[in-house]
Amino acid sequence: MAETISLMDVDEGDNNTIPKPNKGKNVFVPNDGKAGLWIEKYRPQSLADVAAHRDIIDTIDRLTSENRLPHLLLYGPPGTGKTSTILAVARKLYGNQFHNMILELNASDERGIDVVRQQIQDFASTQSFSFGSKSHVKLVLLDEADAMTKDAQFALRRVIEKYTKSTRFALICNNVNKVISALQSRCTRFRFAPLDPTHVTERLRHVIESEGLDVTESALAALVRLSSGDMRKALNILQSTHMASPKMTEEAVYLCTGNPLPKDIEQISYWLLNETISTSFSRILQVNCALFYYVFVKAD
Ligand SMILES: Nc1ncnc2c1ncn2[C@@H]1O[C@H](COP(=O)(O)OP(=O)(O)O)[C@@H](O)[C@H]1O
Ligand SMILES: [Mg+2]
């Protein structure tokens, strides 16, 4: 939960200047090839849409409303809503000026010291500007901050300090221990835990209903089980299973993900406990070679 909260300062003297185009990559480019993906189609648009993490979301929502957004460090396993949360904050802060006000850098970008010094610095050093009646700080979203080199992280620490007046930094990572403590201490940290089954189920039901899918209850339970609290994984399995078989059963879900069916595992356990190893071996081979691999190679 929140550890340090700094006030949001806006450089009033910089108002009304025309923003330079981002030197870096703007986020949320529609139709970039991901348009057909349900993970994008059903990405929460507002903070209220983000499932689970209510305490964290309410805190961030309040800080955003009060114009007191600190630098953020969101960490935790994939598919739990970290990126979506920051994008929702940006939408709330900037509305249709979204693209001018946020710079997103992620793992596919060069992460050396030069990127920090140039791209971020170029963006952060352009003057803030106002729209509507308010002036705003800009936002730099650094996804996978734990993949940055130590040198780059130290350089970033200085950039953050230098541009605190006009820019907020949102760092996102899976492994917080790979972020240097000097950076951690400049941010308010929030841990995003895996989503609990209730939230995954609820969100999946929403997509199933919106897409008009035919999904059995046991298939839904299998989706929740196999995704282990990773909402991105849950939606990807749902979509790929749907493409493979319009009527979605538990079996279709397991087949699509390449996971052995629970009934096959039961049968195999029975053989292993009641037959000789060589008989079990050949029986399993007869059932399915992939299962043989799963039982004797992968799960050794
Ligand atoms: N808490 C959540 N509530 C609703 N949808 C979520 C949530 N977390 C993840 N998702 C879904 O998974 C996709 C990936 O989420 P994202 O925010 O990029 O996860 P992270 O950055 O934690 O890896 C989103 O587009 C959304 O469809
Ligand atoms: Mg992310």
Short mmCIF file of C-alpha atoms in Angstrom, two decimals, residues 128-237:
data_model
loop_
_atom_site.label_atom_id
_atom_site.label_comp_id
_atom_site.label_asym_id
_atom_site.label_seq_id
_atom_site.Cartn_x
_atom_site.Cartn_y
_atom_site.Cartn_z
CA SER A 128 3.54 21.19 -19.87
CA PHE A 129 0.49 22.81 -21.30
CA SER A 130 -3.05 23.35 -20.32
CA PHE A 131 -6.40 22.36 -21.73
CA GLY A 132 -9.80 23.15 -20.33
CA SER A 133 -9.34 25.31 -17.27
CA LYS A 134 -6.55 23.23 -15.73
CA SER A 135 -2.85 22.74 -16.23
CA HIS A 136 -1.52 19.22 -16.07
CA VAL A 137 1.58 17.25 -15.37
CA LYS A 138 2.63 14.73 -18.01
CA LEU A 139 2.99 11.02 -17.42
CA VAL A 140 5.83 8.69 -18.34
CA LEU A 141 4.83 5.02 -18.19
CA LEU A 142 7.80 2.69 -17.88
CA ASP A 143 6.58 -0.85 -18.30
CA GLU A 144 8.88 -3.70 -17.22
CA ALA A 145 11.09 -1.36 -15.23
CA ASP A 146 12.78 -4.42 -13.73
CA ALA A 147 14.35 -5.10 -17.14
CA MET A 148 16.23 -1.80 -17.12
CA THR A 149 19.95 -1.90 -16.57
CA LYS A 150 21.21 -0.62 -13.21
CA ASP A 151 22.94 2.30 -14.97
CA ALA A 152 19.69 3.26 -16.66
CA GLN A 153 17.88 3.07 -13.33
CA PHE A 154 20.39 5.38 -11.68
CA ALA A 155 20.12 7.77 -14.61
CA LEU A 156 16.33 7.62 -14.32
CA ARG A 157 16.55 8.57 -10.67
CA ARG A 158 18.15 11.87 -11.64
CA VAL A 159 15.68 12.45 -14.49
CA ILE A 160 12.77 11.90 -12.07
CA GLU A 161 14.18 14.44 -9.66
CA LYS A 162 14.84 16.99 -12.34
CA TYR A 163 11.38 16.87 -13.92
CA THR A 164 9.20 16.25 -10.87
CA LYS A 165 7.50 19.60 -11.37
CA SER A 166 6.14 18.81 -14.82
CA THR A 167 6.12 15.01 -15.03
CA ARG A 168 4.90 11.99 -13.09
CA PHE A 169 6.59 8.65 -13.57
CA ALA A 170 4.70 5.36 -13.34
CA LEU A 171 7.00 2.35 -13.12
CA ILE A 172 5.57 -1.10 -13.66
CA CYS A 173 7.32 -4.38 -13.00
CA ASN A 174 6.85 -7.99 -11.99
CA ASN A 175 9.86 -8.27 -9.71
CA VAL A 176 10.20 -5.26 -7.45
CA ASN A 177 13.53 -6.52 -6.09
CA LYS A 178 15.15 -5.74 -9.41
CA VAL A 179 14.31 -2.07 -9.06
CA ILE A 180 17.02 -0.17 -7.21
CA SER A 181 15.98 1.13 -3.80
CA ALA A 182 16.81 4.71 -4.79
CA LEU A 183 14.01 4.49 -7.39
CA GLN A 184 11.63 2.61 -5.11
CA SER A 185 11.93 5.28 -2.45
CA ARG A 186 10.93 7.99 -4.90
CA CYS A 187 7.66 6.24 -5.72
CA THR A 188 4.50 5.22 -3.94
CA ARG A 189 4.44 1.45 -4.23
CA PHE A 190 1.39 -0.71 -4.82
CA ARG A 191 1.40 -4.49 -5.05
CA PHE A 192 -1.06 -6.06 -7.49
CA ALA A 193 -1.84 -9.58 -6.31
CA PRO A 194 -3.18 -12.31 -8.63
CA LEU A 195 -6.93 -11.85 -9.10
CA ASP A 196 -9.03 -14.11 -6.95
CA PRO A 197 -11.29 -16.65 -8.69
CA THR A 198 -14.44 -14.60 -7.96
CA HIS A 199 -13.14 -11.59 -9.86
CA VAL A 200 -11.82 -13.65 -12.77
CA THR A 201 -15.16 -15.45 -13.01
CA GLU A 202 -17.12 -12.22 -12.89
CA ARG A 203 -15.00 -10.58 -15.58
CA LEU A 204 -15.15 -13.68 -17.80
CA ARG A 205 -18.94 -13.78 -17.45
CA HIS A 206 -19.07 -10.18 -18.61
CA VAL A 207 -17.06 -11.01 -21.77
CA ILE A 208 -19.00 -14.22 -22.38
CA GLU A 209 -22.26 -12.28 -22.22
CA SER A 210 -21.03 -9.41 -24.41
CA GLU A 211 -19.72 -11.80 -27.05
CA GLY A 212 -22.79 -14.05 -26.81
CA LEU A 213 -20.67 -17.16 -26.18
CA ASP A 214 -21.87 -20.64 -25.40
CA VAL A 215 -19.77 -21.68 -22.40
CA THR A 216 -20.62 -24.43 -19.92
CA GLU A 217 -20.17 -23.83 -16.19
CA SER A 218 -17.44 -26.47 -16.01
CA ALA A 219 -15.60 -24.78 -18.91
CA LEU A 220 -15.78 -21.48 -17.04
CA ALA A 221 -14.41 -23.15 -13.92
CA ALA A 222 -11.57 -24.65 -16.01
CA LEU A 223 -10.73 -21.21 -17.45
CA VAL A 224 -10.54 -19.75 -13.96
CA ARG A 225 -8.43 -22.65 -12.70
CA LEU A 226 -5.96 -22.62 -15.58
CA SER A 227 -5.41 -18.87 -15.57
CA SER A 228 -4.28 -18.75 -11.89
CA GLY A 229 -5.33 -15.16 -11.29
CA ASP A 230 -3.87 -13.83 -14.57
CA MET A 231 -6.74 -12.05 -16.34
CA ARG A 232 -4.79 -11.68 -19.59
CA LYS A 233 -4.26 -15.44 -19.67
CA ALA A 234 -7.95 -16.08 -18.87
CA LEU A 235 -9.11 -13.90 -21.77
CA ASN A 236 -6.55 -15.35 -24.18
CA ILE A 237 -7.61 -18.91 -23.37
#
